PDB file of C-alpha atoms and ligand atoms in Angstrom:
ATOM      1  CA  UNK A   1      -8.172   0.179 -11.049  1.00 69.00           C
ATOM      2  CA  UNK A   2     -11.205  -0.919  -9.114  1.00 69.00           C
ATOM      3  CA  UNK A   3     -12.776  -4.067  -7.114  1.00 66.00           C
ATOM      4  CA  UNK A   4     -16.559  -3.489  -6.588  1.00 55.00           C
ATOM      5  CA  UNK A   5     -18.646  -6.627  -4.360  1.00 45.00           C
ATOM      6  CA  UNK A   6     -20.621  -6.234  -7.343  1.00 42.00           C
ATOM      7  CA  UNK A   7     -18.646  -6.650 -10.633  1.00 41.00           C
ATOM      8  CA  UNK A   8     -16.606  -9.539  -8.544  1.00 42.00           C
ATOM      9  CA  UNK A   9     -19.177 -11.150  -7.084  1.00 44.00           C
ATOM     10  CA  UNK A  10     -22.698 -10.674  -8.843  1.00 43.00           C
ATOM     11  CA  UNK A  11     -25.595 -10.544  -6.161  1.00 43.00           C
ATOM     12  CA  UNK A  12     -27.230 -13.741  -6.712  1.00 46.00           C
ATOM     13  CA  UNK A  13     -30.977 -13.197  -7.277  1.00 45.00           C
ATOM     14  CA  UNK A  14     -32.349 -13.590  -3.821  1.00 46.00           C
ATOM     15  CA  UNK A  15     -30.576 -11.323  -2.425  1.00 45.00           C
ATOM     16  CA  UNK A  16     -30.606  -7.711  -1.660  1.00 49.00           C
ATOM     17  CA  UNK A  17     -30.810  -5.696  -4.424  1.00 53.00           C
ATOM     18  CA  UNK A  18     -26.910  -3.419  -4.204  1.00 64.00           C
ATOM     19  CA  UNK A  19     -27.672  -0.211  -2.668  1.00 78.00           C
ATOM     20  CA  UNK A  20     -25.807   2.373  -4.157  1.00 90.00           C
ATOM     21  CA  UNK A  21     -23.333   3.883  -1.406  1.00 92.00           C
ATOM     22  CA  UNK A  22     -23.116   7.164  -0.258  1.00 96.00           C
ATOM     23  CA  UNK A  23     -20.407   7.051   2.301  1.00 98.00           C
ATOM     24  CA  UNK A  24     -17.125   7.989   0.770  1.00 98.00           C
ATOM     25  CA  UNK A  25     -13.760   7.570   2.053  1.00 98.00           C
ATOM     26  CA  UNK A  26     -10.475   8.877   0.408  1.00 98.00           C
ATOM     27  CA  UNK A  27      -7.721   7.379   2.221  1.00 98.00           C
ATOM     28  CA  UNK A  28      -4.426   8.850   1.527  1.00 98.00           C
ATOM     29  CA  UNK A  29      -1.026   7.031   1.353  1.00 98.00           C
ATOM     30  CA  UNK A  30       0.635   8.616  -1.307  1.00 98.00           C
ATOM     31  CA  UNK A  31       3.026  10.327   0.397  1.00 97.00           C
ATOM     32  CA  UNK A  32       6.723   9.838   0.780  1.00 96.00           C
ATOM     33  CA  UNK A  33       7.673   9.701   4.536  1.00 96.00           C
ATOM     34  CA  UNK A  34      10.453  12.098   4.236  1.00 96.00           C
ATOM     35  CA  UNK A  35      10.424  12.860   7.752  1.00 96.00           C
ATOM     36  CA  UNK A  36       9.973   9.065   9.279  1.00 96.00           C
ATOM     37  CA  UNK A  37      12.764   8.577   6.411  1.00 95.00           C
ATOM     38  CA  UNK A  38      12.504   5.169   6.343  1.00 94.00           C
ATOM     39  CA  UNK A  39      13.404   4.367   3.051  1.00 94.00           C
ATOM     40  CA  UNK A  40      10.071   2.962   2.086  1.00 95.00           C
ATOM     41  CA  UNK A  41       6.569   5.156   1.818  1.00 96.00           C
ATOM     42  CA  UNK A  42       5.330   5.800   5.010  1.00 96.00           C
ATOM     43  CA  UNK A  43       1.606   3.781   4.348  1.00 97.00           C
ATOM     44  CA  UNK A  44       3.895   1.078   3.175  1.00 97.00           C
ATOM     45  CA  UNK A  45       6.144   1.080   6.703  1.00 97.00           C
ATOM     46  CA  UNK A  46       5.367  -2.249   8.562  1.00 95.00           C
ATOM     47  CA  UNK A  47       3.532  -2.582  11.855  1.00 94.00           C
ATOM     48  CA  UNK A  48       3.599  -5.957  13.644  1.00 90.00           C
ATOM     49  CA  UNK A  49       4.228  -8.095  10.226  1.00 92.00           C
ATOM     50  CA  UNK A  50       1.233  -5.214   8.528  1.00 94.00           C
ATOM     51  CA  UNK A  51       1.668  -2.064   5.910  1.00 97.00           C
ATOM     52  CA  UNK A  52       0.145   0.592   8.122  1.00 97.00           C
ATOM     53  CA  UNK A  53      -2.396   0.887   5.127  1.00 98.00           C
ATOM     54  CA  UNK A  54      -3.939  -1.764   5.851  1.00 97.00           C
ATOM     55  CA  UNK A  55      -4.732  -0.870   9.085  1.00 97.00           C
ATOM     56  CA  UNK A  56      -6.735   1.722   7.665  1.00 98.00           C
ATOM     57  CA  UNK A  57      -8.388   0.147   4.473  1.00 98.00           C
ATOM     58  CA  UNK A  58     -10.098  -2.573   7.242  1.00 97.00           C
ATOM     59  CA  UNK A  59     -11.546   0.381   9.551  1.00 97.00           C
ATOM     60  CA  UNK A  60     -12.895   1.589   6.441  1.00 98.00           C
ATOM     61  CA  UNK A  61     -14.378  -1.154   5.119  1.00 97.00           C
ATOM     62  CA  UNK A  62     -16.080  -2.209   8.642  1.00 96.00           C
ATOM     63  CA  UNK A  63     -17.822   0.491   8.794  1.00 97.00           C
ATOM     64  CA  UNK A  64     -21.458  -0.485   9.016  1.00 95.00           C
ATOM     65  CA  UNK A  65     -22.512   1.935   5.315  1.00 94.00           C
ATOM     66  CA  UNK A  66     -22.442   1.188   2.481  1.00 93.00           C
ATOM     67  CA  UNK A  67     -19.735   2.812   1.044  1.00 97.00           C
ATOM     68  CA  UNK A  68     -16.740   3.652  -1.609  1.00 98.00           C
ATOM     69  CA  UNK A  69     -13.002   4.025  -0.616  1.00 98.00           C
ATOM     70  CA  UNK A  70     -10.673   5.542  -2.825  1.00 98.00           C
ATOM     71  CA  UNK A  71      -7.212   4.190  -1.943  1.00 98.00           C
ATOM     72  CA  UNK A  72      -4.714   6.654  -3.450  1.00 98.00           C
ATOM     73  CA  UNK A  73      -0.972   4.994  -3.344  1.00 98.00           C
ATOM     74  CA  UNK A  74       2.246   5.463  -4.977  1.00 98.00           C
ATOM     75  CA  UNK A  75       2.161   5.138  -8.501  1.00 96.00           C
ATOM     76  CA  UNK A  76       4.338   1.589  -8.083  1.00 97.00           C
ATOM     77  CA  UNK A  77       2.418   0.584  -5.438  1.00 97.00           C
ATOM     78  CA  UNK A  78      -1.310  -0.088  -6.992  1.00 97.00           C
ATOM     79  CA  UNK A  79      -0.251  -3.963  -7.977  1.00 97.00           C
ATOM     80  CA  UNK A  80       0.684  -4.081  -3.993  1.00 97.00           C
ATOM     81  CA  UNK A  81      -2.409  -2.246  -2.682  1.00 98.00           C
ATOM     82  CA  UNK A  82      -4.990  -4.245  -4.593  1.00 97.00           C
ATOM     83  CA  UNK A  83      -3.870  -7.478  -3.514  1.00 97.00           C
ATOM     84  CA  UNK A  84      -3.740  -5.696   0.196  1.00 97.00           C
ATOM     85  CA  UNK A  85      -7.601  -5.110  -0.577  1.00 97.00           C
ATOM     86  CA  UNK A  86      -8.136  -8.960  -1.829  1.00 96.00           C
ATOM     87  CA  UNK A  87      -6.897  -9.893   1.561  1.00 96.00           C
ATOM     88  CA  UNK A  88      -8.648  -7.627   3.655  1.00 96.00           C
ATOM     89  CA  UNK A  89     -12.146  -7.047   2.613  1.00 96.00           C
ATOM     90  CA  UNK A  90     -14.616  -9.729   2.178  1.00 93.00           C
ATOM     91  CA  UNK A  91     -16.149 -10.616  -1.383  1.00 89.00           C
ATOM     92  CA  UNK A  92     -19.889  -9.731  -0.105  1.00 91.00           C
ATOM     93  CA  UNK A  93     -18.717  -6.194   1.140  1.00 94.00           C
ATOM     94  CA  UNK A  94     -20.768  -3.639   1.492  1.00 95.00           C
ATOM     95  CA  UNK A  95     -17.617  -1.619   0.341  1.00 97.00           C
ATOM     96  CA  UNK A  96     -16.230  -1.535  -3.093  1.00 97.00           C
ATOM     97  CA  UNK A  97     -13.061  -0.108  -3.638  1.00 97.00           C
ATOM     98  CA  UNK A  98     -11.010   1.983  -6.688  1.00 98.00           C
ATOM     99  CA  UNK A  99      -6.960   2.071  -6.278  1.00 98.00           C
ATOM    100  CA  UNK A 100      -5.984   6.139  -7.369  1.00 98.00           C
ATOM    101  CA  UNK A 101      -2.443   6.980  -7.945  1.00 98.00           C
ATOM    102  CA  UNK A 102      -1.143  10.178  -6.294  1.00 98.00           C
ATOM    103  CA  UNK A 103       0.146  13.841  -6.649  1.00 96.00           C
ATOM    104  CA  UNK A 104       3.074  15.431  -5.696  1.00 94.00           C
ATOM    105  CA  UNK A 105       1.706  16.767  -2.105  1.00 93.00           C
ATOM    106  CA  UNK A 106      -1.238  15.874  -0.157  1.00 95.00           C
ATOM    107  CA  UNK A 107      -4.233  18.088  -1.255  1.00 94.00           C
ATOM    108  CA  UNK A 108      -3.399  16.487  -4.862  1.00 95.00           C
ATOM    109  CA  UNK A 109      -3.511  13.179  -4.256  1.00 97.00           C
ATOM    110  CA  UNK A 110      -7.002  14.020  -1.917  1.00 97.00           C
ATOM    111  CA  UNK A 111      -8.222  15.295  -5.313  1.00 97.00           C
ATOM    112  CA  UNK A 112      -7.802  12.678  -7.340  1.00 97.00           C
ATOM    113  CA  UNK A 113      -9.345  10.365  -4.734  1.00 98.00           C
ATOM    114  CA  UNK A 114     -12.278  12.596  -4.770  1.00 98.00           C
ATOM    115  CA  UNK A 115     -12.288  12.264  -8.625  1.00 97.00           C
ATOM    116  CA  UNK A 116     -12.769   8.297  -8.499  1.00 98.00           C
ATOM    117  CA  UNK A 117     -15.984   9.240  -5.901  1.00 98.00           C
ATOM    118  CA  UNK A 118     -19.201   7.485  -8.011  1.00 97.00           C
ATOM    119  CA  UNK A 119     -22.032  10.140  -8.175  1.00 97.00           C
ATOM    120  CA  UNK A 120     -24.006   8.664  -5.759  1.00 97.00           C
ATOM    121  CA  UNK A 121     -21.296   9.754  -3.024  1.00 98.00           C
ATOM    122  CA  UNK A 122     -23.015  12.836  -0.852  1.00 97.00           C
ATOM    123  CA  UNK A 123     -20.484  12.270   2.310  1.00 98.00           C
ATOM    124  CA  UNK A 124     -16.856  12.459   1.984  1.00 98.00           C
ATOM    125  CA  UNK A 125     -14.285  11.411   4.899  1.00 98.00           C
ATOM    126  CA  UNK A 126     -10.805  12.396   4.476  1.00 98.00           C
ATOM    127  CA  UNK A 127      -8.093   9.877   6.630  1.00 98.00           C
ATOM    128  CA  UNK A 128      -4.740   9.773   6.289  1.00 98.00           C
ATOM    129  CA  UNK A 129      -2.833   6.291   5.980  1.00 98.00           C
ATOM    130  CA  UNK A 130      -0.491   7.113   8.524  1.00 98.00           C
ATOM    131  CA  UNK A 131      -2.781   7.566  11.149  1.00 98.00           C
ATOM    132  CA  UNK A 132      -3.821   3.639  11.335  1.00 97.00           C
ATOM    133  CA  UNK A 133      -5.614   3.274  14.307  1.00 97.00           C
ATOM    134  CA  UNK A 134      -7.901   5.948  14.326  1.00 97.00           C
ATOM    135  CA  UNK A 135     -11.353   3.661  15.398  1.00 96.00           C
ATOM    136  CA  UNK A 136     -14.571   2.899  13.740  1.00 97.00           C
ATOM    137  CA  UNK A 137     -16.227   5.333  16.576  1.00 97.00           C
ATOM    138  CA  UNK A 138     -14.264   8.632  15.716  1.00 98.00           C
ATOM    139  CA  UNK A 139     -15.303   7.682  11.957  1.00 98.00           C
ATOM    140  CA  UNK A 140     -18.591   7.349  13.059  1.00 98.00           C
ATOM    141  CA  UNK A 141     -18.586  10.422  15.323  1.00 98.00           C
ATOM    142  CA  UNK A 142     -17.544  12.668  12.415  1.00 98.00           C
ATOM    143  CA  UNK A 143     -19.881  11.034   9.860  1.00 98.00           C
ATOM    144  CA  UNK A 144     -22.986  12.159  12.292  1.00 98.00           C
ATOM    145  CA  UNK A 145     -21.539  15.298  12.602  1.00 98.00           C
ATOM    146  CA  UNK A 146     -21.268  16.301   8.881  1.00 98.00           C
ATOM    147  CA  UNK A 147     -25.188  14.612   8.639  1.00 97.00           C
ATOM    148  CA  UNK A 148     -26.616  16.628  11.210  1.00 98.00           C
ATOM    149  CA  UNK A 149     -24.760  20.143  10.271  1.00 97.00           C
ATOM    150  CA  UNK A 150     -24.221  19.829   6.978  1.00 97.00           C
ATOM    151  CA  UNK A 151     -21.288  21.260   7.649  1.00 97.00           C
ATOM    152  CA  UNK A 152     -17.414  20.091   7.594  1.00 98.00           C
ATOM    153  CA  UNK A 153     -16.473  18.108  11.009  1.00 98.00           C
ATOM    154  CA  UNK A 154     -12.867  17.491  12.004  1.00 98.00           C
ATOM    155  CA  UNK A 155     -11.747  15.669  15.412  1.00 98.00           C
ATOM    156  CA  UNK A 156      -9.559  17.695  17.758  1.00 98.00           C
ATOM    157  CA  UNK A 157      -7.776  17.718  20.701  1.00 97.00           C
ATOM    158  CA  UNK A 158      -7.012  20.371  23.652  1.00 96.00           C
ATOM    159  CA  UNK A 159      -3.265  20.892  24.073  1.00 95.00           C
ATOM    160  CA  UNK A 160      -1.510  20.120  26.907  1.00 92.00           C
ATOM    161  CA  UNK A 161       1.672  21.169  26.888  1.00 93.00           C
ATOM    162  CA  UNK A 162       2.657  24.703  26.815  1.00 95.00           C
ATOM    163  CA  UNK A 163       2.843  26.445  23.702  1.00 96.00           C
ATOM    164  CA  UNK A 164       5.443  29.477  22.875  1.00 97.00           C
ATOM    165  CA  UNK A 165       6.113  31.192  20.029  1.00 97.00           C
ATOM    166  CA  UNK A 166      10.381  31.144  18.894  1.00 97.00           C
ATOM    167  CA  UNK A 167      12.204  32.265  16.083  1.00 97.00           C
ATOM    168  CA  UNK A 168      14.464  30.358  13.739  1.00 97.00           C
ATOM    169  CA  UNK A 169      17.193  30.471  15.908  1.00 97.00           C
ATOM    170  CA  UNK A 170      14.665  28.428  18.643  1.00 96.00           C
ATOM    171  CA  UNK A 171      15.093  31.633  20.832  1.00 98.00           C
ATOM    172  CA  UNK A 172      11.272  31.539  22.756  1.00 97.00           C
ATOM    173  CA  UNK A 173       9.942  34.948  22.215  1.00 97.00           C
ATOM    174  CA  UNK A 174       5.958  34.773  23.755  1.00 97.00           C
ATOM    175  CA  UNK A 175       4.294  32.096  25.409  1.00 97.00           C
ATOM    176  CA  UNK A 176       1.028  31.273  23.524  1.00 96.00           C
ATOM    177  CA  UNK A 177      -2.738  30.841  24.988  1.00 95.00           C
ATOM    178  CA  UNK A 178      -3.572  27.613  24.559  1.00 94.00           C
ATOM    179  CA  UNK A 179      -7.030  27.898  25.780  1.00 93.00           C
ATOM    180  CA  UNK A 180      -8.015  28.199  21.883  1.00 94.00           C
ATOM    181  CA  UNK A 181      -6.041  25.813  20.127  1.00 96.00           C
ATOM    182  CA  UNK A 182      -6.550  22.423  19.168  1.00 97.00           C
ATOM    183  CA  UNK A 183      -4.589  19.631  17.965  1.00 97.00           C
ATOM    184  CA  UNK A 184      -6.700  18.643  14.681  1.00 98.00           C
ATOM    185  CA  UNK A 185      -6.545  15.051  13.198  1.00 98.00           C
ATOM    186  CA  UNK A 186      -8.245  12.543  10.769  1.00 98.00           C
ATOM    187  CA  UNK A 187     -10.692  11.236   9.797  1.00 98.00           C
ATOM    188  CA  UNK A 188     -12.497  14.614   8.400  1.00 98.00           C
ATOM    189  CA  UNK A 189     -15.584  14.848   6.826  1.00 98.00           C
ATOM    190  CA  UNK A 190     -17.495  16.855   4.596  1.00 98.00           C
ATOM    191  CA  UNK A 191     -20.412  16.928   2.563  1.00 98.00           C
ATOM    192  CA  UNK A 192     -19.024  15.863  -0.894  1.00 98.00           C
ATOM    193  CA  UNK A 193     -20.053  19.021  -2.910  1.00 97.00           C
ATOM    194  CA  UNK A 194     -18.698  21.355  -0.814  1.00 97.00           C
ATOM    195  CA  UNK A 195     -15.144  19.721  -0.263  1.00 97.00           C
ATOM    196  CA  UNK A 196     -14.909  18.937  -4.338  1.00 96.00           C
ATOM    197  CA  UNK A 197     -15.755  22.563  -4.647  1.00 96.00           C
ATOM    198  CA  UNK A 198     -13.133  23.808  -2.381  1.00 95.00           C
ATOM    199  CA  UNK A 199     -10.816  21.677  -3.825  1.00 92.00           C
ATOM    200  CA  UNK A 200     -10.820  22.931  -7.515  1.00 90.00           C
ATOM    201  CA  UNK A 201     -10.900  26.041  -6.410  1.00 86.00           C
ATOM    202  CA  UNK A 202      -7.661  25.632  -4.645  1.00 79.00           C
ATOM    203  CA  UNK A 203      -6.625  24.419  -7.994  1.00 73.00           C
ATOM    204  CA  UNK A 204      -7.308  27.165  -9.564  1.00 62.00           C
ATOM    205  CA  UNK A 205      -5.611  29.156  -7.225  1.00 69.00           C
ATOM    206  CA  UNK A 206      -2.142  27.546  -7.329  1.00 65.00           C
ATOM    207  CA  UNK A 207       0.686  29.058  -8.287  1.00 57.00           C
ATOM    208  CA  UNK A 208       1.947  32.818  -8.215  1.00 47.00           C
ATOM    209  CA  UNK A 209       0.024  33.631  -5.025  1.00 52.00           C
ATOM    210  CA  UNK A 210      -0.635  30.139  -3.388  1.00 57.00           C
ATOM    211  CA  UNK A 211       1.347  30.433  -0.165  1.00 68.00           C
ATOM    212  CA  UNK A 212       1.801  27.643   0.966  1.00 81.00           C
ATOM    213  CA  UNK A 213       0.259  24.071   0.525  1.00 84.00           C
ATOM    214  CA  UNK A 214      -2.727  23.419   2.407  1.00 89.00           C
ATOM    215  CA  UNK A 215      -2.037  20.290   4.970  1.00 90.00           C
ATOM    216  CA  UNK A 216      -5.033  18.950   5.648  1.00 95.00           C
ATOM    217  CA  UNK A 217      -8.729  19.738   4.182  1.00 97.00           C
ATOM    218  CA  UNK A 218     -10.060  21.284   6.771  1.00 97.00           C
ATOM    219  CA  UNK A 219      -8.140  24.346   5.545  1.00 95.00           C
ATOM    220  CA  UNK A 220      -9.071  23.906   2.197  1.00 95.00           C
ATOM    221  CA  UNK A 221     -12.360  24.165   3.227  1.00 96.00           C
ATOM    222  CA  UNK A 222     -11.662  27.324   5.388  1.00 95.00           C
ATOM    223  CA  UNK A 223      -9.618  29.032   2.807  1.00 92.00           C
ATOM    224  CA  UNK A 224     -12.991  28.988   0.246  1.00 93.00           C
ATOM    225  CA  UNK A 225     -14.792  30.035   3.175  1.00 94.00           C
ATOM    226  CA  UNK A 226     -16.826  27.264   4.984  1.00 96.00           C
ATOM    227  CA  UNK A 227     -17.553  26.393   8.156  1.00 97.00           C
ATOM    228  CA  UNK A 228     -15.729  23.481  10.228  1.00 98.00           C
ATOM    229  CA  UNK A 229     -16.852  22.084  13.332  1.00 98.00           C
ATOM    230  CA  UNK A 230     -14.847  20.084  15.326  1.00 98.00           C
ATOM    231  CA  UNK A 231     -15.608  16.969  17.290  1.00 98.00           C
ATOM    232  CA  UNK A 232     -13.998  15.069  19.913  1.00 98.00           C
ATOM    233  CA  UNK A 233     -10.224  13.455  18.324  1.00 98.00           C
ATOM    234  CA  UNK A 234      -8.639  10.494  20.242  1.00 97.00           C
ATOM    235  CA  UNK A 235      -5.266   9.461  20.979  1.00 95.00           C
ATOM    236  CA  UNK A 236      -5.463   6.620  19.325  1.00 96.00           C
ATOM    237  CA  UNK A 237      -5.765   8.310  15.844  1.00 97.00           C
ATOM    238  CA  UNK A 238      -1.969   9.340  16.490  1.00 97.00           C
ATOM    239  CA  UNK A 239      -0.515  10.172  13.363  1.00 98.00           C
ATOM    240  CA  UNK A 240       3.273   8.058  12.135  1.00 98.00           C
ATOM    241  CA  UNK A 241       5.612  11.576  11.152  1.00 97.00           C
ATOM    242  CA  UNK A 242       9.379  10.570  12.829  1.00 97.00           C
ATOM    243  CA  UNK A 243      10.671   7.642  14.368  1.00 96.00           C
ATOM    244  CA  UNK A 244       9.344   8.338  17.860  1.00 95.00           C
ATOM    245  CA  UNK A 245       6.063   7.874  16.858  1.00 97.00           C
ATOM    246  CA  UNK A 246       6.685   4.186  15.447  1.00 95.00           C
ATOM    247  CA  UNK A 247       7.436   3.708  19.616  1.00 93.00           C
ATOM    248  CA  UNK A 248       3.997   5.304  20.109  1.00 94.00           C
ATOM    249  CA  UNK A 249       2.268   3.051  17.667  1.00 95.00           C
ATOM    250  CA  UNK A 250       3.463   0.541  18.776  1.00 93.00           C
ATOM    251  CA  UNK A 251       2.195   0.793  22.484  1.00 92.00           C
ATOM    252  CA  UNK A 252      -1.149   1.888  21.070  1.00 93.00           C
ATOM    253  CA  UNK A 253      -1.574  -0.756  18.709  1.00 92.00           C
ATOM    254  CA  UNK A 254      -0.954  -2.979  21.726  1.00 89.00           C
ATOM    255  CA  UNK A 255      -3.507  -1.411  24.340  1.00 85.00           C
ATOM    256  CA  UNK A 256      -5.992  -0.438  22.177  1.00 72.00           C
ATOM    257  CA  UNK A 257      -6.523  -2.427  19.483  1.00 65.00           C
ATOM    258  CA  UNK A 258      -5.627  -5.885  20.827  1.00 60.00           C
ATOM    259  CA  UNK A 259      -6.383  -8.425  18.819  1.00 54.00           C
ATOM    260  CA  UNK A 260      -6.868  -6.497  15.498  1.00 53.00           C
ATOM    261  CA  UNK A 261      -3.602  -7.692  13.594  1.00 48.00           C
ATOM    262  CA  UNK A 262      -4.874 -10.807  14.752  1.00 49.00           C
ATOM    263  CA  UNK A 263      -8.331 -10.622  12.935  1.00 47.00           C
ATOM    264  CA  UNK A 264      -7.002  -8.817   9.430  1.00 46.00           C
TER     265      UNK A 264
HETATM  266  N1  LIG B   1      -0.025  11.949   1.376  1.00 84.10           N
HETATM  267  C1  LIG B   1      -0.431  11.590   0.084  1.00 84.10           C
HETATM  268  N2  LIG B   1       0.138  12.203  -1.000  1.00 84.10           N
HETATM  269  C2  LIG B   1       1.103  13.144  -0.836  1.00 84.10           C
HETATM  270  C3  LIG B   1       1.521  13.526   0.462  1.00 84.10           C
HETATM  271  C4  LIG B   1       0.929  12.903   1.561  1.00 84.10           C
HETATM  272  O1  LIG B   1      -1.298  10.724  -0.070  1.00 84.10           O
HETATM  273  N3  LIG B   1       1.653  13.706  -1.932  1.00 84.10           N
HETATM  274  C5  LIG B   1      -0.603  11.249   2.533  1.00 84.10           C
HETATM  275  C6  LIG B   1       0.439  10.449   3.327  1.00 84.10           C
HETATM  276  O2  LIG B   1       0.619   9.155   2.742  1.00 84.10           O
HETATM  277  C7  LIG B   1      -0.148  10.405   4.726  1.00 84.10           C
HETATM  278  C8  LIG B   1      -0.997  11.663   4.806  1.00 84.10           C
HETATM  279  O3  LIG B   1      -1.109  12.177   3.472  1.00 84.10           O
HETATM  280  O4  LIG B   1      -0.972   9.276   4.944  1.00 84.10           O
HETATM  281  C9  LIG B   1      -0.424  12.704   5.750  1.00 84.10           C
HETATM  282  O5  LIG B   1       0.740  13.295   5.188  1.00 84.10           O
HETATM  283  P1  LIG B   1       2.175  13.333   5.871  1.00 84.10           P
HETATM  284  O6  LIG B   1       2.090  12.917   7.306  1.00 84.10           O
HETATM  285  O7  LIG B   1       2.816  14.620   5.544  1.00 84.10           O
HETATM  286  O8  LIG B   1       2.902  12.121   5.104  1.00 84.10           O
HETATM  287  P2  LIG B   1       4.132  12.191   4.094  1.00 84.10           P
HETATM  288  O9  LIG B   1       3.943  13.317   3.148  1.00 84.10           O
HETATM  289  O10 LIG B   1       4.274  10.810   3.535  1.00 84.10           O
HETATM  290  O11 LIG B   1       5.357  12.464   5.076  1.00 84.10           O
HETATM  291  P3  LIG B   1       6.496  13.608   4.926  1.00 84.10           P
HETATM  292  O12 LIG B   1       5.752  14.930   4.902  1.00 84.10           O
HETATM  293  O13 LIG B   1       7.359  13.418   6.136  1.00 84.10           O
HETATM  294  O14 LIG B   1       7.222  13.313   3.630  1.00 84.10           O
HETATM  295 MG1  LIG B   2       3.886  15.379   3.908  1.00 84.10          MG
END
């Protein structure tokens, strides 16, 4: 299911001839919430009268590219999540936008939003639906990163509380350097080929000795053996996992991004 500017809306003949886009943005809300458990999927939870999704599908599609988001929802949900995308994004977008159902866990349903990528895609950012106010400047940070490197860029953040190491009965054993670790978020980029590589090879690679499920792509990345850099996260791209974050959202949604729900 798709809405492109240009099969809705054909450019009348004075205008700019449609330039093809080669920004693309697989935003994932697939997934069930388990942990928030709020009976609903967690893209779907609302924030100030708004799905959290589309928090996320207007970032996207204000981003000053031209460019193609793949919206990957619930199976049930497409009806839902295209008229979400008739509301938010103008006719004469520079964005057109397909509606992907999901998979099971994350890296699947990041797959088939890279499958619904047109050809002319050669930059792929990877952002998670629950973390809805992650700004049009860390997009745009990570989107120069990948450009200039040609390598994968992630944002990240230094940790500040202390870290220590426990066992399953939560009895601390070591207390952790922290001087190397990072907390890692979304948006991530990567130049398309690579990730789409990475990504079927992971494929291939599932079952008898997968491990365990890859969480973000980043690591899928890493585990075919590319480089990521990281760039500079922000709070503000706090991700929704339990109930305590909804309080967290909440405040950030009203000192950062004041007047947002206004303008949707
Ligand atoms: N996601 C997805 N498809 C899945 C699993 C996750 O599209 N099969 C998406 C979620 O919608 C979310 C993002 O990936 O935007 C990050 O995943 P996570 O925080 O784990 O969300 P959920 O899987 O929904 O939550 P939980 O693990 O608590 O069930
Ligand atoms: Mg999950």
């Amino acid at each position: 299911m798709s809405r492109s500017a240009a099969a809705n809306d054909p450019t009348p003949a004075d205008a700019a001839p449609h330039t093809l886009p080669t920004l693309g943005v697989v935003l994932v809300a697939a997934g069930r919430g388990e942990r928030l458990g709020a009976g609903v999927p967690k893209a779907f939870v609302e924030l100030h009268g708004r799905p959290l999704v589309e928090f996320g599908i207007a970032t996207v599609t204000s981003l000053p590219h031209a460019g193609h988001l793949a919206l990957v929802v619930p199976g049930d949900r497409a009806a839902e999540a295209l008229e979400l995308i008739d509301q938010v994004v103008p006719e004469r977008s520079a964005w057109s936008v397909t509606v992907v159902p999901g998979g099971r866990e994350r890296h699947e349903s990041v797959r088939f939003g890279l499958d619904a990528l047109p050809a002319s895609i050669d930059t792929v950012l990877v952002h998670d639906a629950a973390r809805p106010f992650a700004s049009v400047e860390l997009f745009e940070r990570v989107i120069e990163a990948v450009r200039k490197t040609g390598v994968s860029a992630v944002p990240a953040l230094p940790i500040s509380d202390t870290v220590k190491r426990v066992d399953a009965a939560g009895v601390v054993h070591e207390t952790v350097d922290r001087a190397p670790l990072v907390a890692v978020q979304t948006p991530q980029g990567f130049p398309r080929e690579l990730l789409a590589a990475a990504h079927s090879t992971a494929q291939l690679h599932d079952g008898e000795d997968a491990g365990s499920a890859p969480t973000d792509d980043a690591e899928v990345v890493q585990r075919s053996g590319g480089t990521v850099r990281t760039v500079p996260g922000e709070v503000r791209a706090h991700k929704l996992t339990t109930q305590a974050d909804l309080a967290l959202l909440e405040a950030i949604l009203e000192v950062n991004v004041a007047g947002v729900a206004e303008a949707l």
